[in-house]
Amino acid sequence: MGFSPLSTWHNTFYVSQFFLPTIIVAFCSVRITWQLRVRTMDKTGKIKRAVQFILAVALIFIICFFPSTISRIAVWILKAWHNECKYFEEANLAFYTSVCFTYFNSVLNPVVYYFSSPAFSGTFDKLLNKLLRRKEEDKDQTDSTQNDVSTVDNRRI
């Protein structure tokens, strides 16, 4: 578990794979958001949704990649301070566990893209309204049948 040039290169590259894209994503997100807010007339509808979408993509990127990067740095630091494996064993386990979040980014991005689509949101709203109305109708029917007494020709007995 020593410091070979290859392991140092690998650790440096792994950490830079987070910080460089994070700087680029943050810079581009800020610039795009600023341009959208300054140069357009529609400040409430489409622009608001676009800004929310940009921020969601940036936030998901950071949430997914940050834990594995920080835990990798912790492993690297503990490895430099201690020669024995027992000191950085838990940090190494945290690193391999947090790598799952890194791959989860590939799942979340298409979901965000799908939910941000105006066509989807309209379809989703319609479906949700239908479901809510159907539940309300079912509830109303249940309430009315529970309150009814036997009837003959729609007259109460």
mmCIF file of C-alpha atoms in Angstrom, residues 20-144:
data_model
loop_
_atom_site.group_PDB
_atom_site.id
_atom_site.type_symbol
_atom_site.label_atom_id
_atom_site.label_comp_id
_atom_site.label_asym_id
_atom_site.label_seq_id
_atom_site.Cartn_x
_atom_site.Cartn_y
_atom_site.Cartn_z
ATOM 1 C CA LEU A 20 -12.376 19.946 -12.874
ATOM 2 C CA PRO A 21 -15.879 18.952 -14.091
ATOM 3 C CA THR A 22 -17.434 20.527 -10.978
ATOM 4 C CA ILE A 23 -15.744 23.838 -11.782
ATOM 5 C CA ILE A 24 -16.892 23.586 -15.407
ATOM 6 C CA VAL A 25 -20.472 22.619 -14.448
ATOM 7 C CA ALA A 26 -20.672 25.390 -11.842
ATOM 8 C CA PHE A 27 -19.261 28.018 -14.219
ATOM 9 C CA CYS A 28 -21.530 26.993 -17.094
ATOM 10 C CA SER A 29 -24.590 26.768 -14.845
ATOM 11 C CA VAL A 30 -24.009 30.250 -13.464
ATOM 12 C CA ARG A 31 -23.383 31.739 -16.917
ATOM 13 C CA ILE A 32 -26.408 30.049 -18.516
ATOM 14 C CA THR A 33 -28.651 31.034 -15.615
ATOM 15 C CA TRP A 34 -27.400 34.615 -15.774
ATOM 16 C CA GLN A 35 -27.940 34.791 -19.539
ATOM 17 C CA LEU A 36 -31.445 33.380 -19.253
ATOM 18 C CA ARG A 37 -32.438 35.822 -16.547
ATOM 19 C CA VAL A 38 -30.960 38.894 -18.246
ATOM 20 C CA ARG A 39 -31.799 38.450 -21.919
ATOM 21 C CA THR A 40 -35.322 37.129 -21.966
ATOM 22 C CA MET A 41 -38.730 38.602 -21.485
ATOM 23 C CA ASP A 42 -40.456 35.558 -20.008
ATOM 24 C CA LYS A 43 -39.211 35.593 -16.427
ATOM 25 C CA THR A 44 -41.732 33.200 -14.936
ATOM 26 C CA GLY A 45 -42.591 30.283 -17.203
ATOM 27 C CA LYS A 46 -40.021 28.640 -19.406
ATOM 28 C CA ILE A 47 -37.054 30.498 -17.969
ATOM 29 C CA LYS A 48 -37.873 29.448 -14.423
ATOM 30 C CA ARG A 49 -38.143 25.822 -15.533
ATOM 31 C CA ALA A 50 -34.868 26.035 -17.457
ATOM 32 C CA VAL A 51 -33.050 27.474 -14.455
ATOM 33 C CA GLN A 52 -34.501 24.766 -12.190
ATOM 34 C CA PHE A 53 -33.403 22.118 -14.674
ATOM 35 C CA ILE A 54 -29.855 23.476 -14.863
ATOM 36 C CA LEU A 55 -29.580 23.644 -11.093
ATOM 37 C CA ALA A 56 -30.991 20.118 -10.710
ATOM 38 C CA VAL A 57 -28.431 18.656 -13.116
ATOM 39 C CA ALA A 58 -25.561 20.462 -11.354
ATOM 40 C CA LEU A 59 -26.783 19.448 -7.895
ATOM 41 C CA ILE A 60 -27.226 15.806 -8.898
ATOM 42 C CA PHE A 61 -23.704 15.771 -10.326
ATOM 43 C CA ILE A 62 -22.219 17.121 -7.104
ATOM 44 C CA ILE A 63 -24.291 14.859 -4.841
ATOM 45 C CA CYS A 64 -23.363 11.763 -6.824
ATOM 46 C CA PHE A 65 -19.632 12.392 -7.227
ATOM 47 C CA PHE A 66 -18.719 14.238 -4.020
ATOM 48 C CA PRO A 67 -18.882 11.312 -1.517
ATOM 49 C CA SER A 68 -16.512 9.042 -3.447
ATOM 50 C CA THR A 69 -14.069 11.872 -4.068
ATOM 51 C CA ILE A 70 -13.947 12.915 -0.416
ATOM 52 C CA SER A 71 -13.607 9.330 0.776
ATOM 53 C CA ARG A 72 -10.816 8.758 -1.769
ATOM 54 C CA ILE A 73 -8.979 11.804 -0.437
ATOM 55 C CA ALA A 74 -9.443 10.445 3.107
ATOM 56 C CA VAL A 75 -7.938 7.091 2.084
ATOM 57 C CA TRP A 76 -5.042 8.894 0.436
ATOM 58 C CA ILE A 77 -4.364 11.061 3.515
ATOM 59 C CA LEU A 78 -4.666 8.172 5.970
ATOM 60 C CA LYS A 79 -2.356 6.090 3.798
ATOM 61 C CA ALA A 80 0.232 8.891 3.914
ATOM 62 C CA TRP A 81 -0.004 9.268 7.706
ATOM 63 C CA HIS A 82 -0.067 5.598 8.665
ATOM 64 C CA ASN A 83 1.769 2.589 7.296
ATOM 65 C CA GLU A 84 -0.674 0.067 8.701
ATOM 66 C CA CYS A 85 -3.799 -0.881 6.792
ATOM 67 C CA LYS A 86 -6.043 -0.881 9.859
ATOM 68 C CA TYR A 87 -6.023 2.942 9.993
ATOM 69 C CA PHE A 88 -7.542 3.503 6.596
ATOM 70 C CA GLU A 89 -9.525 0.287 6.203
ATOM 71 C CA GLU A 90 -12.870 1.967 7.085
ATOM 72 C CA ALA A 91 -12.150 4.912 4.820
ATOM 73 C CA ASN A 92 -11.400 2.473 2.011
ATOM 74 C CA LEU A 93 -14.714 0.691 2.654
ATOM 75 C CA ALA A 94 -16.488 4.074 2.612
ATOM 76 C CA PHE A 95 -14.845 4.831 -0.722
ATOM 77 C CA TYR A 96 -16.011 1.626 -2.371
ATOM 78 C CA THR A 97 -19.481 2.058 -0.899
ATOM 79 C CA SER A 98 -19.748 5.661 -2.076
ATOM 80 C CA VAL A 99 -18.764 4.718 -5.621
ATOM 81 C CA CYS A 100 -22.366 3.490 -5.948
ATOM 82 C CA PHE A 101 -23.498 7.136 -5.821
ATOM 83 C CA THR A 102 -21.143 7.885 -8.694
ATOM 84 C CA TYR A 103 -22.878 5.350 -10.904
ATOM 85 C CA PHE A 104 -26.285 6.495 -9.682
ATOM 86 C CA ASN A 105 -25.655 9.745 -11.576
ATOM 87 C CA SER A 106 -26.120 7.806 -14.815
ATOM 88 C CA VAL A 107 -29.579 6.775 -13.626
ATOM 89 C CA LEU A 108 -30.694 10.147 -12.280
ATOM 90 C CA ASN A 109 -29.777 12.302 -15.291
ATOM 91 C CA PRO A 110 -32.245 10.660 -17.709
ATOM 92 C CA VAL A 111 -34.941 10.845 -15.014
ATOM 93 C CA VAL A 112 -34.317 14.581 -14.583
ATOM 94 C CA TYR A 113 -34.377 15.090 -18.355
ATOM 95 C CA TYR A 114 -37.642 13.195 -18.613
ATOM 96 C CA PHE A 115 -39.358 15.054 -15.779
ATOM 97 C CA SER A 116 -38.204 18.414 -17.132
ATOM 98 C CA SER A 117 -39.899 17.858 -20.465
ATOM 99 C CA PRO A 118 -43.043 20.009 -20.886
ATOM 100 C CA ALA A 119 -44.754 17.126 -22.658
ATOM 101 C CA PHE A 120 -44.128 14.862 -19.695
ATOM 102 C CA SER A 121 -45.244 17.378 -17.092
ATOM 103 C CA GLY A 122 -48.520 17.951 -18.960
ATOM 104 C CA THR A 123 -49.123 14.229 -19.295
ATOM 105 C CA PHE A 124 -48.122 13.654 -15.676
ATOM 106 C CA ASP A 125 -50.499 16.400 -14.462
ATOM 107 C CA LYS A 126 -53.373 14.924 -16.466
ATOM 108 C CA LEU A 127 -52.701 11.448 -15.139
ATOM 109 C CA LEU A 128 -52.407 12.708 -11.584
ATOM 110 C CA ASN A 129 -55.657 14.665 -11.888
ATOM 111 C CA LYS A 130 -57.453 11.623 -13.281
ATOM 112 C CA LEU A 131 -56.178 9.466 -10.458
ATOM 113 C CA LEU A 132 -57.134 12.028 -7.828
ATOM 114 C CA ARG A 133 -60.581 12.536 -9.332
ATOM 115 C CA ARG A 134 -61.126 8.795 -9.553
ATOM 116 C CA LYS A 135 -60.115 8.378 -5.905
ATOM 117 C CA GLU A 136 -62.461 11.192 -4.899
ATOM 118 C CA GLU A 137 -65.295 9.662 -6.948
ATOM 119 C CA ASP A 138 -64.645 6.248 -5.394
ATOM 120 C CA LYS A 139 -64.655 7.831 -1.954
ATOM 121 C CA ASP A 140 -67.874 9.733 -2.683
ATOM 122 C CA GLN A 141 -69.533 6.553 -3.941
ATOM 123 C CA THR A 142 -68.408 4.626 -0.876
ATOM 124 C CA ASP A 143 -69.683 7.366 1.437
ATOM 125 C CA SER A 144 -73.033 7.580 -0.331
#
